[in-house]
CSV table of C-alpha atoms in Angstrom, one decimal:
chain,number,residue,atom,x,y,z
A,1,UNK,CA,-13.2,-46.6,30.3
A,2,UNK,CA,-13.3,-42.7,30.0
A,3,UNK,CA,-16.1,-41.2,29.1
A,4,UNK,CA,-16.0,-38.9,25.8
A,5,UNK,CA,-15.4,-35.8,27.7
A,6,UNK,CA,-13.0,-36.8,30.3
A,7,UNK,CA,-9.5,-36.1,30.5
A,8,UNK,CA,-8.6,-38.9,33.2
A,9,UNK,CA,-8.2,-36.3,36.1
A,10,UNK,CA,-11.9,-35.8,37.0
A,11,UNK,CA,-12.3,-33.1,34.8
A,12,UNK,CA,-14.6,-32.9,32.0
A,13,UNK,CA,-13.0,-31.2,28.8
A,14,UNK,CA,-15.7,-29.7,26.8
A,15,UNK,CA,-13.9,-29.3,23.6
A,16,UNK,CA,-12.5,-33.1,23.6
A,17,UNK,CA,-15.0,-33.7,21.2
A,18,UNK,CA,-13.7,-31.6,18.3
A,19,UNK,CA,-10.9,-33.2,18.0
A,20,UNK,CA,-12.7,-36.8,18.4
A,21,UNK,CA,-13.6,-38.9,15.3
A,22,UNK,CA,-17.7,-38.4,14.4
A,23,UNK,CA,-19.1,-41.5,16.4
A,24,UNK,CA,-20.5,-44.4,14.0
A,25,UNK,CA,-23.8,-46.4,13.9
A,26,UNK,CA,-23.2,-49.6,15.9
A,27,UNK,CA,-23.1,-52.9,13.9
A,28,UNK,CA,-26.1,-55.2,14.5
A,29,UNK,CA,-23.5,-57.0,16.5
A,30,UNK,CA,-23.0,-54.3,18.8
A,31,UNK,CA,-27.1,-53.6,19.6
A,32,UNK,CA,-27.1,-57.4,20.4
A,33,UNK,CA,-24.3,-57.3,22.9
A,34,UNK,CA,-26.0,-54.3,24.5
A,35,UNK,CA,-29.2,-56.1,24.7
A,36,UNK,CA,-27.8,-59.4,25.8
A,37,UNK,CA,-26.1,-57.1,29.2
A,38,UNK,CA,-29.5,-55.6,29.3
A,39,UNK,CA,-30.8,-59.0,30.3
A,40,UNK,CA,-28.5,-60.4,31.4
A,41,UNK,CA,-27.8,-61.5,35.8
A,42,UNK,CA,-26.3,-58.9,37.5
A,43,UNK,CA,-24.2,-59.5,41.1
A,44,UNK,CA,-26.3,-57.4,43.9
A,45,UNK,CA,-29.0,-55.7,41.7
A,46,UNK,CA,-31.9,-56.4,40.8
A,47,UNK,CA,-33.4,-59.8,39.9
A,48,UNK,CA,-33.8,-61.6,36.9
A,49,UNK,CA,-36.5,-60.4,34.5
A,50,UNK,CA,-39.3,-62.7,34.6
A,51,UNK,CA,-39.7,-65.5,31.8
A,52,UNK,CA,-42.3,-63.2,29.7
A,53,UNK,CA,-40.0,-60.4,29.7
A,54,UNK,CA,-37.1,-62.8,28.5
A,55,UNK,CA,-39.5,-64.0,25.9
A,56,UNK,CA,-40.3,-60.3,24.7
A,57,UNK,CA,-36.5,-59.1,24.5
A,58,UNK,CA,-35.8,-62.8,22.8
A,59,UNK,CA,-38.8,-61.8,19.9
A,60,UNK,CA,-37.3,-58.0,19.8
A,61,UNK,CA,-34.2,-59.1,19.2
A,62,UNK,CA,-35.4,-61.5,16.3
A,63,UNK,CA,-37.3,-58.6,14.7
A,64,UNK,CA,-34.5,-56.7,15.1
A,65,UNK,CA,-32.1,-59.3,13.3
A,66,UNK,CA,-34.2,-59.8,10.5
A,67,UNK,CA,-34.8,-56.3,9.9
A,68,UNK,CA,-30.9,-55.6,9.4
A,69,UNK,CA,-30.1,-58.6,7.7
A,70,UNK,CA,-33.0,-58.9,5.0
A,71,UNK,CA,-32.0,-57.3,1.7
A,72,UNK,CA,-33.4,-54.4,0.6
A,73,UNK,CA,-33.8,-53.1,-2.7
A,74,UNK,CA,-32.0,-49.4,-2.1
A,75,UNK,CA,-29.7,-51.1,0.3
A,76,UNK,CA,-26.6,-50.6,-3.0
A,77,UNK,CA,-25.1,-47.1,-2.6
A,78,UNK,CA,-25.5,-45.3,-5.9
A,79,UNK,CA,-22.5,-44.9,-7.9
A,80,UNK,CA,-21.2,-41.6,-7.2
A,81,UNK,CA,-21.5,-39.0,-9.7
A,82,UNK,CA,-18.3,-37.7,-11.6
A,83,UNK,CA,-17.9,-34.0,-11.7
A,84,UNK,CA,-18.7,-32.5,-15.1
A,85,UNK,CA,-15.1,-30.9,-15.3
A,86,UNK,CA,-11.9,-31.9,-14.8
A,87,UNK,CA,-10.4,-30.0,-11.6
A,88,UNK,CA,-7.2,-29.8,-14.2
A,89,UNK,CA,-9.6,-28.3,-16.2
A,90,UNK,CA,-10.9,-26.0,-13.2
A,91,UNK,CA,-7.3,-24.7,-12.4
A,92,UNK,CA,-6.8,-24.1,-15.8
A,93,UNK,CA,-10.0,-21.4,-15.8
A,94,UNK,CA,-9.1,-20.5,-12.8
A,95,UNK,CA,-5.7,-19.2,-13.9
A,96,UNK,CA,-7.1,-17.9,-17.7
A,97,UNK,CA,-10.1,-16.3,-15.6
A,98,UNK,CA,-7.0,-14.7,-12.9
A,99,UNK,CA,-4.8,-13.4,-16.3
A,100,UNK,CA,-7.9,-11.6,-17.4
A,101,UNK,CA,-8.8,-10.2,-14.0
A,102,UNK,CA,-5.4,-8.6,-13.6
A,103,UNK,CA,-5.4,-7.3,-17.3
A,104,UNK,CA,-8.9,-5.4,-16.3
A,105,UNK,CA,-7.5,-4.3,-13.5
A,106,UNK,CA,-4.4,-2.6,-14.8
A,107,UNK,CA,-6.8,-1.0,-17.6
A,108,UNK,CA,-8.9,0.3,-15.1
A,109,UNK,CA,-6.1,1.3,-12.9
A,110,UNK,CA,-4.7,3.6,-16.2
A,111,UNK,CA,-8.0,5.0,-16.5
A,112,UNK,CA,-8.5,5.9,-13.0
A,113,UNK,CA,-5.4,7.3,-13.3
A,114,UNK,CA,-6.0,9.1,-16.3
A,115,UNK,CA,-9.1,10.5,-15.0
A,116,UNK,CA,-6.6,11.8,-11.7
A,117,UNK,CA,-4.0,13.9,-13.8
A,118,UNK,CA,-6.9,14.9,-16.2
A,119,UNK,CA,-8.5,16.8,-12.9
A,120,UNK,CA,-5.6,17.9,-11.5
A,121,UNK,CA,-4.6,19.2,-14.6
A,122,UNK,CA,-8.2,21.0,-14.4
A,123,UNK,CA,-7.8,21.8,-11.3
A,124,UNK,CA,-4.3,23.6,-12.5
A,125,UNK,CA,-6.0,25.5,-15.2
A,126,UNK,CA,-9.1,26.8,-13.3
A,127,UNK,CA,-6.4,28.3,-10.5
A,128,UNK,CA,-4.3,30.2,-13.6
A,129,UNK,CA,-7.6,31.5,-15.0
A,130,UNK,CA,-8.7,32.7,-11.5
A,131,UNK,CA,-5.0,34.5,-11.3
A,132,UNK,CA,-5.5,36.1,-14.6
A,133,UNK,CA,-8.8,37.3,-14.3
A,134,UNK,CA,-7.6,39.2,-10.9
A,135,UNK,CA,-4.5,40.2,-12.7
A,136,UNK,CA,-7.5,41.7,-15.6
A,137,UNK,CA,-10.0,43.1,-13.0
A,138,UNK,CA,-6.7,44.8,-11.1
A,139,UNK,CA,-5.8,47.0,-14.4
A,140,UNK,CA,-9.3,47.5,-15.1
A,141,UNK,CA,-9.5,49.3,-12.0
A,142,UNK,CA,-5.9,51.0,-12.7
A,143,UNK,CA,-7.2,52.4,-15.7
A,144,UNK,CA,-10.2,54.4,-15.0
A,145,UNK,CA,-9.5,55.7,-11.3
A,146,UNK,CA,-5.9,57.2,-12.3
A,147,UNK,CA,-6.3,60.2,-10.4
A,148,UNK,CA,-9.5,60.0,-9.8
A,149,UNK,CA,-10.1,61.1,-13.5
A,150,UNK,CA,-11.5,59.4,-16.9
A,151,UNK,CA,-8.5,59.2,-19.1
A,152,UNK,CA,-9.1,61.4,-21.4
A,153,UNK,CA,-9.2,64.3,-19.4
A,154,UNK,CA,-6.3,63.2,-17.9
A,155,UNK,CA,-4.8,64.0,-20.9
A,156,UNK,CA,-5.8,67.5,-21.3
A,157,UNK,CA,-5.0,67.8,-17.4
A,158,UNK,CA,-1.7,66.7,-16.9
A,159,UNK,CA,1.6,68.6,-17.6
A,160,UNK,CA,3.0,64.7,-19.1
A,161,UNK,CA,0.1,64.0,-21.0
A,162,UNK,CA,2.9,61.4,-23.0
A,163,UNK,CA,3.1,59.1,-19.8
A,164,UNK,CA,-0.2,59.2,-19.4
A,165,UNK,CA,-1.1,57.7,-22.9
A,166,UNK,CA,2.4,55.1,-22.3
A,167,UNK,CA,0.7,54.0,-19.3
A,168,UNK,CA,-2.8,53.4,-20.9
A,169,UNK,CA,-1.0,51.7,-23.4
A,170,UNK,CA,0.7,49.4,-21.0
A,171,UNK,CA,-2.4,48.8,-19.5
A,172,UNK,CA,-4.6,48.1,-22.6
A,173,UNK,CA,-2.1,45.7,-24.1
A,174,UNK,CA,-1.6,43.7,-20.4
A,175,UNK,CA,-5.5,43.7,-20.5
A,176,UNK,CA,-5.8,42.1,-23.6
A,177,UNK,CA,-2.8,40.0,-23.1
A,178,UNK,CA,-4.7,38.7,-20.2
A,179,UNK,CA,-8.0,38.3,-21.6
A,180,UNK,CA,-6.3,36.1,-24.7
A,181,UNK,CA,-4.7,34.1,-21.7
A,182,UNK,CA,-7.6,33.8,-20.2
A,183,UNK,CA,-9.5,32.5,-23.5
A,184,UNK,CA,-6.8,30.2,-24.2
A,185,UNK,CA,-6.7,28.9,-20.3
A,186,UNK,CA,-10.8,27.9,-20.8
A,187,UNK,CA,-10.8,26.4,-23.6
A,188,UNK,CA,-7.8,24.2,-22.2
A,189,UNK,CA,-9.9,23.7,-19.0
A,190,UNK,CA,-13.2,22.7,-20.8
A,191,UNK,CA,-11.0,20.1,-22.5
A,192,UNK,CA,-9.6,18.6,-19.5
A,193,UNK,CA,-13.0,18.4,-17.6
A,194,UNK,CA,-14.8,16.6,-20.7
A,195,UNK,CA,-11.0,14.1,-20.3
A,196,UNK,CA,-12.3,13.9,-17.0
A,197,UNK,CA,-15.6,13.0,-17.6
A,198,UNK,CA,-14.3,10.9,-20.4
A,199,UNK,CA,-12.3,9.0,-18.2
A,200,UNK,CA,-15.2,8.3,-15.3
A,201,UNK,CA,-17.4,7.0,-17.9
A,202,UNK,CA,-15.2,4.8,-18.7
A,203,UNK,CA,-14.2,3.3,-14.9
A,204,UNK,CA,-17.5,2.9,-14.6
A,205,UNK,CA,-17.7,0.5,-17.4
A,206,UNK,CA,-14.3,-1.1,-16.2
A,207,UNK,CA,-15.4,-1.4,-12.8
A,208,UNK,CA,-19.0,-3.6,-14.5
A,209,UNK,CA,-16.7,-5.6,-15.8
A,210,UNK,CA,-14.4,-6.2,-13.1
A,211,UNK,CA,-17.0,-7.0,-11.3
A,212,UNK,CA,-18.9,-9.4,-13.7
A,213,UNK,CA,-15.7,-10.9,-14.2
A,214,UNK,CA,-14.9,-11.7,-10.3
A,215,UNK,CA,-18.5,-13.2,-10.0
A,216,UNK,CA,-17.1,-15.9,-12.5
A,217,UNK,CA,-13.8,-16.4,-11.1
A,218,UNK,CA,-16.1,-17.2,-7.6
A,219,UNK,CA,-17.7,-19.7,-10.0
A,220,UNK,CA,-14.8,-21.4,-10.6
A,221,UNK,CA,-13.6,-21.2,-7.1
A,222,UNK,CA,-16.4,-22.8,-5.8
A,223,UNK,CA,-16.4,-25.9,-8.2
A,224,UNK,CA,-12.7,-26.2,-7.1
A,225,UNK,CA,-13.6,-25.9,-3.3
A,226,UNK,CA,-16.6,-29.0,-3.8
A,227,UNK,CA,-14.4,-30.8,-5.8
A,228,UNK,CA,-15.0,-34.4,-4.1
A,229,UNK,CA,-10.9,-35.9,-4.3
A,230,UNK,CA,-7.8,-33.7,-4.0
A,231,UNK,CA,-4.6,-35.3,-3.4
A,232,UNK,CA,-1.1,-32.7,-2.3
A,233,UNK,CA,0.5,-31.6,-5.4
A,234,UNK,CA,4.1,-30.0,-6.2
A,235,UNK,CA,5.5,-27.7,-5.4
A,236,UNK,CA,4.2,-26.8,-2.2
A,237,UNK,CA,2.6,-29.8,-1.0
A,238,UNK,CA,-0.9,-28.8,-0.8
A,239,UNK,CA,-4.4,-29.7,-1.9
A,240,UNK,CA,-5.8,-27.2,-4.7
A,241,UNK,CA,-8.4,-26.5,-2.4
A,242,UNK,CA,-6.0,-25.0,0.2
A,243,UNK,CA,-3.6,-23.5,-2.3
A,244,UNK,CA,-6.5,-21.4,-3.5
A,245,UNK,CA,-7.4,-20.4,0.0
A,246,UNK,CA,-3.8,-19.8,0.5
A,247,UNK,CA,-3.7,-17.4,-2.9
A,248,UNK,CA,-6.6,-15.8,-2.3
A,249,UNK,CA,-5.6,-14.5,1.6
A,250,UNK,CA,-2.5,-13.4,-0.2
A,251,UNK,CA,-3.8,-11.8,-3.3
A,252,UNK,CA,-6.3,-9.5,-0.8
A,253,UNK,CA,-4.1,-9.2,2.6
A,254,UNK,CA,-0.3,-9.6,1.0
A,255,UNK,CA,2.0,-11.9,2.3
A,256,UNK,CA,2.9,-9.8,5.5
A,257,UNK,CA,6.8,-11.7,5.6
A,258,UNK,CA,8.0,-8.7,7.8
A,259,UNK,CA,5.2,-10.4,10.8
A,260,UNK,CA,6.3,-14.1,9.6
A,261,UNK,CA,4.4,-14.7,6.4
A,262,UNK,CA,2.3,-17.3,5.7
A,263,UNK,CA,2.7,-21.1,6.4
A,264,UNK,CA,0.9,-24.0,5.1
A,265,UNK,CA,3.1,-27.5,5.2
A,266,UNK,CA,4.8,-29.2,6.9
A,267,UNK,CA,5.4,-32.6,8.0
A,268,UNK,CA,4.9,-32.5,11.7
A,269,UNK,CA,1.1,-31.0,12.3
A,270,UNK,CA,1.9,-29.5,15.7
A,271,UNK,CA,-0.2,-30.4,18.6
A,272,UNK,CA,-3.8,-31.5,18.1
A,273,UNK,CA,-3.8,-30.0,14.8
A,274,UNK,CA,-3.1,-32.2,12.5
A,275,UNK,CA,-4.0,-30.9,8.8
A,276,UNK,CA,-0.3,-29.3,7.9
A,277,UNK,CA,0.9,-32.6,7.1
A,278,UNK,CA,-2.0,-33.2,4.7
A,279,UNK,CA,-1.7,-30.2,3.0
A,280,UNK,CA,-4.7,-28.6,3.8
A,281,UNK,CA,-3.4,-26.1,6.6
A,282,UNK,CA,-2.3,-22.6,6.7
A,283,UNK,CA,-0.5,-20.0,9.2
A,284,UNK,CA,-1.3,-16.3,8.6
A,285,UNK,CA,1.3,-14.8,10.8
A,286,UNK,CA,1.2,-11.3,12.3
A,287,UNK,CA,3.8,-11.4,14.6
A,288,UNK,CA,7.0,-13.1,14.2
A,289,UNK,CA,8.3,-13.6,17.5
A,290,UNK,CA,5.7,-15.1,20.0
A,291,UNK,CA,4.6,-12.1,21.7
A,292,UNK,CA,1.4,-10.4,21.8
A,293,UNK,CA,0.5,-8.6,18.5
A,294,UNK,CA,0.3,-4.9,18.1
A,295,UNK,CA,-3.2,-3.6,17.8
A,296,UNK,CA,-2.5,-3.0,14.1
A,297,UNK,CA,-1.2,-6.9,13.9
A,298,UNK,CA,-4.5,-7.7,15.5
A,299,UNK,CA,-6.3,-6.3,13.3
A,300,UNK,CA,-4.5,-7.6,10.4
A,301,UNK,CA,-5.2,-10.9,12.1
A,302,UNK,CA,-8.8,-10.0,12.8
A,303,UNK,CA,-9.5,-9.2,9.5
A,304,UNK,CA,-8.1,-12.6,7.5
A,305,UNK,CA,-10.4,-13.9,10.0
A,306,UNK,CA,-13.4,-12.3,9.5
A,307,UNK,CA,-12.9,-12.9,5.6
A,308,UNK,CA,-12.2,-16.3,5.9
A,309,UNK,CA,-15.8,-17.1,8.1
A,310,UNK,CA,-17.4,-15.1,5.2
A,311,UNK,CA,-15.9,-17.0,2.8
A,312,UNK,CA,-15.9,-20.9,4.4
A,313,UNK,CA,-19.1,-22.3,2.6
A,314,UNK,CA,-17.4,-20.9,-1.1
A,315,UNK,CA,-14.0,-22.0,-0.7
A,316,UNK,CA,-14.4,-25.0,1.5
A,317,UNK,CA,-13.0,-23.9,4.5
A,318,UNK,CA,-13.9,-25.8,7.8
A,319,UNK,CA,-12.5,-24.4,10.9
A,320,UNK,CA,-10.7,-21.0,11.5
A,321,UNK,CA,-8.6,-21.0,15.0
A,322,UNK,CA,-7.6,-17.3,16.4
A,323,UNK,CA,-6.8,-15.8,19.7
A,324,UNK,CA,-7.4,-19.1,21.4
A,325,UNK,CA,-11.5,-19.4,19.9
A,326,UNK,CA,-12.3,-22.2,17.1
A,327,UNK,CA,-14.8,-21.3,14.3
A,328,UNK,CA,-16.2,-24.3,12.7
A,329,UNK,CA,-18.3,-24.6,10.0
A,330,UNK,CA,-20.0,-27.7,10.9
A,331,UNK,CA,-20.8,-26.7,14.5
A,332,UNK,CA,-22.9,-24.0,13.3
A,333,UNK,CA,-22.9,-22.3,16.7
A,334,UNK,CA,-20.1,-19.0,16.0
A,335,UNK,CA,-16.8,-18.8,18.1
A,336,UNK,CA,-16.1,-21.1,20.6
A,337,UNK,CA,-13.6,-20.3,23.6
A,338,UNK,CA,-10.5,-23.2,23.7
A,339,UNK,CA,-8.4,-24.5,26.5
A,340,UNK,CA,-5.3,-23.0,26.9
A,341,UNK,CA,-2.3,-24.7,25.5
A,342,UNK,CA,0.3,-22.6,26.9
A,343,UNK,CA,1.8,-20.1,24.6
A,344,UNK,CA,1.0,-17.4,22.8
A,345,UNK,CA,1.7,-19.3,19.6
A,346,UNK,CA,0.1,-22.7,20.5
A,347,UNK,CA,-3.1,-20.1,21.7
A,348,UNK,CA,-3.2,-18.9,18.1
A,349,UNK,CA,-2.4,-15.1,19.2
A,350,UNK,CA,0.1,-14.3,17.2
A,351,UNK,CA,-1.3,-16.2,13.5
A,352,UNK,CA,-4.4,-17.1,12.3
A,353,UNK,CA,-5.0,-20.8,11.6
A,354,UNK,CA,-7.0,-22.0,8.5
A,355,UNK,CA,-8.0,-25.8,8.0
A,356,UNK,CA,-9.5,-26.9,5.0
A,357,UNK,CA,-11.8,-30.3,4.2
């Protein structure tokens, strides 16, 4: 018989174990059988234990009967505790909880963007009064250093005295003119700055509750990742568990169809890994032809990754595969390196592999 490890050529596989049931406790049956070939003759070894040694294993095996087969009092498993909610119930939050969330996210996506067009139309203003006030300090100067003289004794000075006063007429009334523009221009600036501030105030308070209201969606997503019995449900074939994985991946990382998309059932699991079929597997392509991802695919890859080790213990996730290293949740000892199966694909280069309890 092979040992756990083996793989039958005289190599020891250290990751056969992964993929192996958990090993039982042995029936009393079992610890018997061990302890009668414990005892028992054996062909060109060593002798027969002596009678008092026979006598000892024959007591230890007596104590060792009547210790598993006398009743004990806590020996009945205690009936297991219903969940206080429906996980009908759970979805049905989930979804009310998801409305809501998008709701507060388009408000605070028209404030933010009110708060944008109310500083660039600040922004707009402030350049116009800047313009004017030049166009103001440029007369000012054109005023009082026509030739070199005040203008009233340009006046008495000049042969035209007429253009000279048609001039400073010009230049008063473009003055004022300016000046009124440049009233009017503040006044429309100070309104579209307190807009602005307006409009901060109030993404800061959407942002409180956005954030206050994803803390209880997580709430709900965590009842629905413990809950104890999930069967595959229409119309994708997959456990709620997985589906909100699934929906979750997709809602922060988009679908990414143009590198293959995302891929969760089917009915033949592929080799070793065999949760598709149950519906509590999913693909997250980034490249959709076999070949080594891009480094922008790769970090698209890296980064569903990343979020889904983060996430595992919330959402119920129990082992991540990607570029040919296993994460798994109950090891508790970080990324593992894997044998290689052959391909980029079957290496899990090219899509990130996500398998739920």
């Amino acid at each position: 018989m092979l040992s756990k490890h083996s793989r039958g050529d005289g190599h020891t596989d250290p990751y056969a174990d992964f993929w192996a049931p958990d090993p039982t406790d042995g029936t009393w049956r079992d610890h018997l059988a061990d302890l009668a070939e414990l005892f028992a003759p054996r062909v060109n070894g060593p002798q027969r234990l002596s009678f008092a040694a026979a006598v000892l294993s024959l007591i230890l095996v007596t104590a060792f009967l009547s210790v598993h087969t006398a009743p004990r009092a806590e020996a009945a498993p205690a009936a297991p505790v219903a969940p206080a909610e429906s996980l009908d119930s759970l979805l049905e939050r989930a979804d009310k909880l998801s409305e809501e969330y998008r709701g507060e996210l388009r408000d605070m996506e028209a404030v933010l963007e009110e708060a944008e067009a109310a500083k660039e139309r600040a922004d707009a203003t402030r350049k116009e009064v800047d313009e004017a006030r030049e166009q103001v300090r440029y007369l000012a100067v054109a005023t009082y250093t026509s030739n070199g003289l005040d203008p009233a004794l340009s006046i008495l000075l000049d042969p035209n005295p007429q253009e000279i006063i048609d001039t400073v007429s010009i230049v008063d009334h473009l003055s004022h003119t300016n000046n009124d523009k440049i009233s009017y221009l503040l006044e429309a600036m100070e309104r579209d700055e307190k807009a602005q501030a307006n409009a901060e105030e109030k993404l800061e308070e959407a942002e409180a509750d956005l954030e206050e209201l994803e803390e209880r969606r997580w709430e709900v997503r965590r009842l629905i990742a413990k809950y104890p019995v999930q069967e595959m449900t229409p119309p994708d074939n997959l456990t709620p568990r997985t589906r909100q994985m699934r929906d979750l991946i997709i809602e922060k990382f988009g679908r990414n169809d143009e590198n293959g998309g995302v891929g969760c059932y089917r009915p033949n699991g592929g080799w070793v890994v065999g949760e598709h079929p149950k519906g509590r597997a999913c693909d997250f392509m980034v490249n959709a032809h076999g070949q080594m991802p891009t480094p922008e695919q790769q970090a698209h890859g890296q980064a569903i990754a990343d979020w889904a080790v983060e996430h595992a213990e919330d959402l119920g996730i129990m082992y991540v595969i990607w570029r040919q290293e296993i994460w798994d949740i109950r090891r508790n000892d970080g990324w593992r390196r894997m044998a290689d199966r052959g391909s980029i694909t079957e290496n899990h280069y090219d899509h990130v592999h996500i398998s739920m309890f």
